[in-house]
XYZ file of C-alpha atoms in Angstrom:
513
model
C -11.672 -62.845 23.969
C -10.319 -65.465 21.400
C -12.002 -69.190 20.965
C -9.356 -70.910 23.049
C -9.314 -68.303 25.713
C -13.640 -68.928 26.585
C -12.745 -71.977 26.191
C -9.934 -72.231 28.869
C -12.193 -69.768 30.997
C -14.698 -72.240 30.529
C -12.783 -75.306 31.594
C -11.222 -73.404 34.595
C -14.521 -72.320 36.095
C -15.980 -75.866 35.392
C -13.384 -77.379 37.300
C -13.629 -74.345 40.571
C -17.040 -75.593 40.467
C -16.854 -79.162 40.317
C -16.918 -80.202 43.770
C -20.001 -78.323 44.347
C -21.863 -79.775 41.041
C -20.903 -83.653 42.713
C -21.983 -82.342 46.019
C -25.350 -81.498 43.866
C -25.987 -84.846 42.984
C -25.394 -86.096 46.086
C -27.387 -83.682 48.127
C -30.559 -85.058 45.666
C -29.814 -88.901 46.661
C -29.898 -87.594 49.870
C -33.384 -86.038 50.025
C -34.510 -88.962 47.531
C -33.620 -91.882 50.340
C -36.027 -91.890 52.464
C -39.105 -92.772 50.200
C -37.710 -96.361 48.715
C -35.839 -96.741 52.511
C -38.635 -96.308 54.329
C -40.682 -99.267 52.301
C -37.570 -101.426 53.165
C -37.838 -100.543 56.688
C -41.607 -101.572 56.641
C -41.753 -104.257 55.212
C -39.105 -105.804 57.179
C -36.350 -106.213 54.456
C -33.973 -103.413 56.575
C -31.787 -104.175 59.678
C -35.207 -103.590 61.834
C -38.521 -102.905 61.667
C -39.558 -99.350 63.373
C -42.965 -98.154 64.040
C -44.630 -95.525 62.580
C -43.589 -93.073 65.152
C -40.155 -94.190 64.747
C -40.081 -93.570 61.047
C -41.317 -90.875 61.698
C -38.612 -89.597 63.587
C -36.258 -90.815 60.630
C -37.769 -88.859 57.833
C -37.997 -85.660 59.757
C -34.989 -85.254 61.638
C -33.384 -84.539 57.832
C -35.204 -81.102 57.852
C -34.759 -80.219 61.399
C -30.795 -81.042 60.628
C -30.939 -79.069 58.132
C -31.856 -75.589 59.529
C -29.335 -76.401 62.318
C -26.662 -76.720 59.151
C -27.922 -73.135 57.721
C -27.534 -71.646 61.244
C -23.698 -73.277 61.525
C -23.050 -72.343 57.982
C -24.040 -68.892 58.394
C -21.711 -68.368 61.619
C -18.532 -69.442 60.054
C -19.082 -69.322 56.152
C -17.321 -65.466 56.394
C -14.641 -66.823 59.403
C -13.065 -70.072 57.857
C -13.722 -69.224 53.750
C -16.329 -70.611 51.640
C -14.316 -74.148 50.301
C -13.639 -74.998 54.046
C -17.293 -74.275 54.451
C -18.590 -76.686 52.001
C -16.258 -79.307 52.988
C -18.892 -80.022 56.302
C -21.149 -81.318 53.600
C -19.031 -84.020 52.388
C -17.990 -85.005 55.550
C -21.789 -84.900 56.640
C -23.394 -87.089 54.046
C -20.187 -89.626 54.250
C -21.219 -90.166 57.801
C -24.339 -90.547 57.164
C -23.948 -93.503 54.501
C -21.621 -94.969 57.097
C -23.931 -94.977 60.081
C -27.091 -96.002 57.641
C -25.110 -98.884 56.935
C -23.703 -100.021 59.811
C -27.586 -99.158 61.729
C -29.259 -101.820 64.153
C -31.841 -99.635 65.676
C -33.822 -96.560 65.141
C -31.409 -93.986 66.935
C -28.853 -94.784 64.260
C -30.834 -93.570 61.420
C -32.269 -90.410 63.283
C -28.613 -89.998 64.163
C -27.488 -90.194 60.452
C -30.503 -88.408 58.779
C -29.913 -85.252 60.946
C -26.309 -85.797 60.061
C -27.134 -85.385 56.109
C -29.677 -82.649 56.867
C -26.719 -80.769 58.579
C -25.141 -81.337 55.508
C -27.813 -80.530 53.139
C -28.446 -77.174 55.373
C -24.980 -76.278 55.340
C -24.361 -76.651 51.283
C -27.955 -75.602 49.983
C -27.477 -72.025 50.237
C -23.955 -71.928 50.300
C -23.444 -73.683 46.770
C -24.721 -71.061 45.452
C -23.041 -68.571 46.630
C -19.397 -69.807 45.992
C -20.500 -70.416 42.127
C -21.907 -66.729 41.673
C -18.056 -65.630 43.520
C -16.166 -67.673 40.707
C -18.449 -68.003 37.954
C -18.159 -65.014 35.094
C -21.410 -63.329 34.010
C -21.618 -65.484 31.599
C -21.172 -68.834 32.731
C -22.760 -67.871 36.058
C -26.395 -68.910 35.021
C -25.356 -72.162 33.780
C -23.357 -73.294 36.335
C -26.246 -72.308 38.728
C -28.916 -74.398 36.693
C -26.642 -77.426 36.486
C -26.161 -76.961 40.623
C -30.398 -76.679 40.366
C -30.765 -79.811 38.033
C -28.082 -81.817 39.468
C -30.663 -82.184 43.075
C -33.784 -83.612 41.329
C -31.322 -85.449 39.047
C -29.853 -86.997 42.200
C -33.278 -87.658 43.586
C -34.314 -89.654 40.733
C -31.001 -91.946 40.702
C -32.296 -92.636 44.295
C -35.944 -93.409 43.607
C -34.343 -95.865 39.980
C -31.957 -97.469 42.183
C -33.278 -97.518 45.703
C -36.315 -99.899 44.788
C -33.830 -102.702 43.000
C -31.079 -102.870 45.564
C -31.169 -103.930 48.863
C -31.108 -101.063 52.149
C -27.174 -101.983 52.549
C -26.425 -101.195 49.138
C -29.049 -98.422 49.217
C -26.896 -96.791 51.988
C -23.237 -96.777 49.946
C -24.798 -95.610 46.547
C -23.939 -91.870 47.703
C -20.633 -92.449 49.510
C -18.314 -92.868 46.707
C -19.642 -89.217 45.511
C -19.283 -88.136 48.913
C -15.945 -88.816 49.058
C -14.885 -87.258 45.161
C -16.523 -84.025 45.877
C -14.934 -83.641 49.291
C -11.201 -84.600 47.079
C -12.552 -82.033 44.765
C -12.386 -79.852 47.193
C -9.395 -80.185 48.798
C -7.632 -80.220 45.839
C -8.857 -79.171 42.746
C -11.013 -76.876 44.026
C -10.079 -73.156 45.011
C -11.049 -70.189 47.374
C -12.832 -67.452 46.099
C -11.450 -64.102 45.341
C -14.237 -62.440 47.193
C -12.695 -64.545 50.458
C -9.290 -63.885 49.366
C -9.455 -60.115 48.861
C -11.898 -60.083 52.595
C -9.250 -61.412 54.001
C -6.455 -58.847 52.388
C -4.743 -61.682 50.270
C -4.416 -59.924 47.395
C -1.727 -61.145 45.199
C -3.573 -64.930 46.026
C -6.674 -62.811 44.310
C -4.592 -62.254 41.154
C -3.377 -66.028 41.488
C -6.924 -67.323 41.904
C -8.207 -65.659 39.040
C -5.592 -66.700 36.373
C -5.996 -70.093 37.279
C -10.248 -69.983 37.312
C -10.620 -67.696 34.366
C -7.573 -70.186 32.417
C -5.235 -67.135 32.072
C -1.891 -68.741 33.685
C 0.549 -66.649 31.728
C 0.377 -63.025 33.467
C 3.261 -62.147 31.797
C 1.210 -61.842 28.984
C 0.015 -58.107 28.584
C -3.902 -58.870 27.628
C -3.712 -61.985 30.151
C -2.148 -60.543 32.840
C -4.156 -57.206 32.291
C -7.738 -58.378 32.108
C -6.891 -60.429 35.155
C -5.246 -57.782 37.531
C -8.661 -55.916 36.490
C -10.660 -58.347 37.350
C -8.720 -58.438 40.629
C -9.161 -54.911 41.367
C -12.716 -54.452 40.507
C -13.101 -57.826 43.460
C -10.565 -55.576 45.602
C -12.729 -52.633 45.151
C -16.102 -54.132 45.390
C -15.206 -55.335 49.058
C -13.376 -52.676 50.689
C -16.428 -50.239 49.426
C -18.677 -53.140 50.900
C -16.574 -52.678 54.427
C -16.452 -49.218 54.274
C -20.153 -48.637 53.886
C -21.422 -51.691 55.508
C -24.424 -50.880 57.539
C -26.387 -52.794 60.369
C -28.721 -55.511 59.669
C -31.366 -53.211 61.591
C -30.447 -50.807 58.810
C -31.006 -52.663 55.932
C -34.055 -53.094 56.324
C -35.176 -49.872 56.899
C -35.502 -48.335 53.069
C -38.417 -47.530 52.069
C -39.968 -51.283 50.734
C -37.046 -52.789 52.436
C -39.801 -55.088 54.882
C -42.172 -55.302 52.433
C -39.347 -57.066 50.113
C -38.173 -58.982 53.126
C -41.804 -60.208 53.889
C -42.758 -61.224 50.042
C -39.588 -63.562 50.324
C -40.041 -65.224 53.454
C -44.034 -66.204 52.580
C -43.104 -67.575 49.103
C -40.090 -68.940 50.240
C -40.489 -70.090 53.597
C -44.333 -72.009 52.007
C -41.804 -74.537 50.431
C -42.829 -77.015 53.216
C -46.245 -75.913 53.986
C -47.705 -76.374 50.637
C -46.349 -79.814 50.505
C -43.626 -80.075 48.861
C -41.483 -82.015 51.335
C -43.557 -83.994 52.092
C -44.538 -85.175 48.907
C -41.118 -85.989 48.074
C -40.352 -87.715 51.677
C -43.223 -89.865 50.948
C -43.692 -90.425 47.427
C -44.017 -94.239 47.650
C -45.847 -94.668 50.813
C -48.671 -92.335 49.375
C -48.603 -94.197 46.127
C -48.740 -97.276 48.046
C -51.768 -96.237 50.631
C -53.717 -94.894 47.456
C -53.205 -98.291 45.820
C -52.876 -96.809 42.150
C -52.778 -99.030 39.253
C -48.725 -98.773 38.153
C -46.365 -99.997 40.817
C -45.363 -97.326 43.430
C -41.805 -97.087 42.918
C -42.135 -96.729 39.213
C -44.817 -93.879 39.971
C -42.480 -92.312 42.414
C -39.595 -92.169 39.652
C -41.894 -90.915 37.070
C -42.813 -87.899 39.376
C -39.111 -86.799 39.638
C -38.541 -87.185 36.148
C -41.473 -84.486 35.127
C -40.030 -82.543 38.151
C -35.991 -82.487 36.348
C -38.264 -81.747 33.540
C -39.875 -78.937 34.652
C -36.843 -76.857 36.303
C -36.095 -76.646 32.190
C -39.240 -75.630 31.903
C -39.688 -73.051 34.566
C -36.606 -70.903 33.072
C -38.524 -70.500 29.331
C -41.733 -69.710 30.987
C -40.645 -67.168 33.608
C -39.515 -64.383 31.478
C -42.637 -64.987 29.032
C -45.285 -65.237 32.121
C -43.622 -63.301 34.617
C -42.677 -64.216 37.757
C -46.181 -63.117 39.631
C -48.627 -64.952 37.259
C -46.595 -68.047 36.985
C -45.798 -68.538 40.631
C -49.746 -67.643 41.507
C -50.671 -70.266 38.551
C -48.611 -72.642 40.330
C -50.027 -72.362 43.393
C -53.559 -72.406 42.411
C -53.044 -75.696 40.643
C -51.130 -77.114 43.710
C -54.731 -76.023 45.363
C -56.578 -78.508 42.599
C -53.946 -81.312 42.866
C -54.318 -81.717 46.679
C -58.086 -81.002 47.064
C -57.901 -83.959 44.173
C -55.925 -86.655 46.590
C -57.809 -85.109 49.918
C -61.018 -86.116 47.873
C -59.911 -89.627 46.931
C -59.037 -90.154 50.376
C -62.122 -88.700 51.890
C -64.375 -90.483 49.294
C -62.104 -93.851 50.194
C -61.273 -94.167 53.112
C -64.620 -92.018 54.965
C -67.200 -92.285 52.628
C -66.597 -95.621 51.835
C -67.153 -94.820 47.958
C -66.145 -97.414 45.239
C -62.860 -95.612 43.959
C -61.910 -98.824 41.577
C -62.584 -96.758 38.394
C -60.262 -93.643 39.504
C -57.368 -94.873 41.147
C -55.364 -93.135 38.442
C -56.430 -90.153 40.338
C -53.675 -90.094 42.982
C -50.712 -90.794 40.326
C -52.523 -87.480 38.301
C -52.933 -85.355 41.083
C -49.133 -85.927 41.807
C -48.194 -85.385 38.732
C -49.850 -81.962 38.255
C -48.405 -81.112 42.313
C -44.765 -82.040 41.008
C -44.971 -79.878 37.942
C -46.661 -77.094 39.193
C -43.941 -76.755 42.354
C -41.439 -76.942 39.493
C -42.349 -74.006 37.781
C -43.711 -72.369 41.068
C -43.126 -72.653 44.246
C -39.158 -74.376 43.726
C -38.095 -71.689 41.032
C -40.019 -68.187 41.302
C -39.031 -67.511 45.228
C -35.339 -67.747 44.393
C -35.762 -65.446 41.870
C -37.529 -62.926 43.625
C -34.961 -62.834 46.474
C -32.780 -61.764 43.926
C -34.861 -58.850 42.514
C -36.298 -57.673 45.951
C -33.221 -57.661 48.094
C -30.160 -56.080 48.297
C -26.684 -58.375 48.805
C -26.917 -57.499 52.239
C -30.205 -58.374 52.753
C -30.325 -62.084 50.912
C -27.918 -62.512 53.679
C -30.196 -61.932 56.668
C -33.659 -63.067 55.203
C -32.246 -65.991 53.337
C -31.468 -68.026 56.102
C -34.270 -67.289 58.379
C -36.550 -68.615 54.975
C -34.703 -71.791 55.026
C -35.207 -72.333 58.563
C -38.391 -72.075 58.414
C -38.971 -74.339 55.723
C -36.781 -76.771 58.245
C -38.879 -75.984 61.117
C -42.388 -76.484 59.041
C -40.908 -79.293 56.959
C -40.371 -81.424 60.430
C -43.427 -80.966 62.151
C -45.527 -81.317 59.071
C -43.743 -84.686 58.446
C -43.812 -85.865 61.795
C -47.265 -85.781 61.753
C -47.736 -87.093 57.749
C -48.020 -90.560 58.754
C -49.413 -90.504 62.204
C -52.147 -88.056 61.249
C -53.134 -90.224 57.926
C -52.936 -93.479 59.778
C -55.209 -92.330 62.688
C -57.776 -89.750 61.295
C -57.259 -90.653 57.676
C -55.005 -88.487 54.976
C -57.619 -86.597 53.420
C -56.533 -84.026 56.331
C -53.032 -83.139 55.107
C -53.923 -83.177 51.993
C -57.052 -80.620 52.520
C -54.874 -78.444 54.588
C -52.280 -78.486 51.631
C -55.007 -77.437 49.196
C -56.007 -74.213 51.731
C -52.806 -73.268 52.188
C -51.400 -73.469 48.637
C -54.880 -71.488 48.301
C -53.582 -68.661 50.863
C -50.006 -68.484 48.802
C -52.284 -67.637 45.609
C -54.011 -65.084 46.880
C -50.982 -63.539 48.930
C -49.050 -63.738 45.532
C -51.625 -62.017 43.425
C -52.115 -59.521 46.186
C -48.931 -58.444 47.499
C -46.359 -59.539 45.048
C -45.294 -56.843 42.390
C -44.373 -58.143 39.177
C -40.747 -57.479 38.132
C -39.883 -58.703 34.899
C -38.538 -56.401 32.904
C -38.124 -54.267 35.447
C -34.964 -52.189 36.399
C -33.866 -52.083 40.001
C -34.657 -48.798 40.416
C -38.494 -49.677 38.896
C -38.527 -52.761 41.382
C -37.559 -50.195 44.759
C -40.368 -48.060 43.173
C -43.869 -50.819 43.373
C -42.021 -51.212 46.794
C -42.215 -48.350 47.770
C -45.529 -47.445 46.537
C -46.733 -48.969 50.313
C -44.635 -46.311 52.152
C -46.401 -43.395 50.385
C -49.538 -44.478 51.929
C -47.575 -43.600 55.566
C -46.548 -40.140 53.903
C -50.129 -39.161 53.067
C -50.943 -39.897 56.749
C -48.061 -37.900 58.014
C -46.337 -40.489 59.200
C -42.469 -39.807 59.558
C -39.923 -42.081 57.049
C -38.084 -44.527 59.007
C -35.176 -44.554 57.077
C -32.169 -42.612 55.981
C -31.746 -41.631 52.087
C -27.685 -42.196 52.792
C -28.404 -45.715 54.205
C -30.428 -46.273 51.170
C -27.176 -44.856 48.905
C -24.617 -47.827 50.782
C -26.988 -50.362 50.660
C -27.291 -49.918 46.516
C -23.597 -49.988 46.398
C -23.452 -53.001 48.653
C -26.120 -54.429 46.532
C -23.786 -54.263 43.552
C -21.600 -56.880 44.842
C -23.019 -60.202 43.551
C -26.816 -61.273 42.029
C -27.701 -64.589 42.404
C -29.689 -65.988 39.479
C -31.183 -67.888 37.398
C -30.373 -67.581 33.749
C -32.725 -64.892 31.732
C -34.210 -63.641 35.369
C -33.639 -59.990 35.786
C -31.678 -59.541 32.882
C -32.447 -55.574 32.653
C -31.288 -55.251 36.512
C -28.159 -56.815 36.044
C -27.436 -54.430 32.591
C -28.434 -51.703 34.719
C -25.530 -52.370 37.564
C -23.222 -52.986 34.610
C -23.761 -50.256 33.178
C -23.117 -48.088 36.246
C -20.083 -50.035 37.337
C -18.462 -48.723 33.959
């Protein structure tokens, strides 16, 4: 491929993309509002003052939105095409600027967060997909890490600006990129060939194509050629994907199929019960409760930045670490930085101890939490899912994890403030420690390690708890031919990031030649 060719590839897949990367940014604003909101709210400088169960209500009604947005998305994201998909999330979080703004009363903003958590729901696990069905090999992984920076990036424009404007201005900061990702979208933005060929469209396939991968001229032989090969590899990969496609029952019968599915849900479903969420919905309240010596908006800022930081950091470590000792590591020092703040607290606020010469304590503790979820807990699951489960498999197991981060996420931040206002916050704090505890000892327990691993290494440690059923007599559940379609099903797509299972994704080439 010549230099001005990549580059033209480049631009074209750049620009496919580039609704999705705004709606990034955008999605980040919108889980970063509700810290430096909710102070304005409080301390009467909003359009009303709720209580605590109200606000309440506000911050958690995001994450209950946004499993109902994965379950929607889900439903229709094969019916109506992935671009007409992702346009709900536009449309979402411009409604929900518009009714934050224009709020008088509590039911307006529980209105408008579940609004954006729809949103959020609907584009979180979708994004991702409609990059990995444009994106080349090799712009793939970079396109997903810019989708996977662009969040925290767009949670740390809301926790700079949301402290130094008022809650009306707070409110339109993320419509105006609302708005130019849903115009990217409609108009820049194209189908995917996957969709197209799904949906027997087939010289739109070759159309698509030329115009992502910057080849316009197909009368050009090597143009034109490398293209209409492209276009029949897509063809091929989904009629074999229809011909063969088994039952959801039956994918997860292989042998270390449910043990796969398990490992995934537990390390990616413990997003909320560890803490995370809530850490982030609540970053200035917590800072200003624990009364720490830099101001708590500037604290809360800081604590995004290490976290933007630390998604850089997470993709060095991970293939020098590996993806078992790094995630375990992370959890383990989640378990120090919340027994840390749920000891300041108890000490505090039960006790009655003089704290005065650690209240740095709460801003370190945070600190540690933030970048030990970056390389941990927000990176390691994702990669996993790609490296335990087939294609067809991410698709059944990967929304049931996000819904039950939504489901956790709510009721654990219902209760945040009402439970540390009442019986004191050393109690969600301690139960964070325990159960970032648990998630260390489940990871170094159960969770094989798979870098450097090939996929057929990987099905092996998983099936190594099957042979324990053969010893016993036990009958397989499974058929070897199932097993056979599910592989080739499996070779449709990997989702990423860059450097993760680098040897897996050689292997599939390699067979696909």
């Amino acid at each position: 491929m010549s230099g001005s060719t990549s580059w033209r590839s480049a631009f074209g897949q750049v620009r496919a993309c580039s609704g999705v990367l705004m709606l990034g940014l955008v999605q980040g604003m919108a889980i970063g509002w509700s810290s430096p909101a909710l102070t304005k709210l409080r301390d009467g400088s909003g359009p009303f003052q709720p209580t605590l169960d109200e606000a309440s209500w506000i911050v958690s009604l995001f994450d209950l939105g946004c499993g109902l947005g994965v379950l929607v998305g889900a439903a229709v994201f094969t019916r109506v095409g992935r671009r007409r998909t992702l346009l709900v999330g536009p449309v979402s979080f411009s409604c929900w600027c518009l009714l934050t703004y224009f709020a008088t009363a509590p039911g307006y903003l529980i209105a408008a967060r579940a609004l954006a958590g729809a949103g959020q729901g609907m584009c979180m696990s979708f994004s991702y997909i409609y990059v990995g069905e444009v994106a080349t090999p090799a712009m793939r992984g970079a396109l997903i890490l810019t989708v996977t920076l662009l969040l925290p990036v767009g949670q740390l424009l809301a926790y700079i600006v949301g402290p130094v404007v008022s809650f009306w201005t707070q409110a339109l900061v993320p419509l105006p990129g609302a708005l130019l990702s849903g115009l990217l979208m409609l108009f820049v933005m194209d189908e995917t060939p996957f969709y197209l060929a799904m949906q027997g469209q087939h010289d739109q396939v070759v159309a698509t194509l030329a115009r992502i991968r910057g080849r316009g001229h197909l009368a050009d032989e090597d143009a034109g050629g490398a293209v209409r090969a492209e276009a029949a590899a897509v063809r091929e990969a989904v009629e074999r994907q229809q011909r063969d496609a088994a039952t959801w029952r039956d994918t997860l019968r292989p042998p270390g199929a449910k043990r796969a599915a398990i490992i995934v849900l537990v390390e990616s479903g413990a997003l909320a019960a560890v803490g995370v969420t809530t850490v982030l919905a609540f970053t200035q309240q917590i800072f200003e409760h624990a009364g720490t010596p830099v101001r708590a908006d500037v604290s809360a800022a800081v604590l995004i930045a290490i976290k933007v930081a630390m998604v850089l950091v997470s993709m060095t470590l991970i293939e020098r670490l590996g993806r078992r000792l790094q995630l375990g590591l992370g959890a383990v020092a989640n378990s120090v930085a919340m027994l840390g703040l749920a000891s300041f607290f108890l000490a505090r606020d039960v006790l009655g101890a003089d704290v005065s010469g650690v209240r740095w304590l709460p801003l370190v503790c945070l600190a540690l939490f933030i970048s030990a979820t970056g390389v941990g807990v927000n990176a390691v699951p994702q990669v996993l899912m790609s490296e335990l489960l087939s294609q067809r498999a991410k698709g059944l197991v990967a929304p049931v994890a996000v819904v039950i981060v939504s489901v956790t996420s709510f009721g654990l931040n219902k209760a945040f403030l009402l439970v540390g206002n009442r019986y004191g916050f050393h109690l969600p704090f301690g139960l964070y420690a325990v159960t970032n505890l648990l998630v260390a000892v489940f990871t170094f327990l159960v969770v094989p390690e798979t870098k450097g691993k090939t996929l057929a290494e990987v099905q092996e440690l998983l099936r190594d708890a099957d042979k324990a059923d053969k010893v016993k007599g036990r009958k397989p559940s499974w058929d070897p031919r199932i097993g056979e379609k599910l592989a080739k099903n499996s070779l449709e797509l990997t989702y990423t990031f860059p450097g993760a299972n680098k040897s897996v994704i050689a292997d599939l080439e390699c067979d696909n030649d």
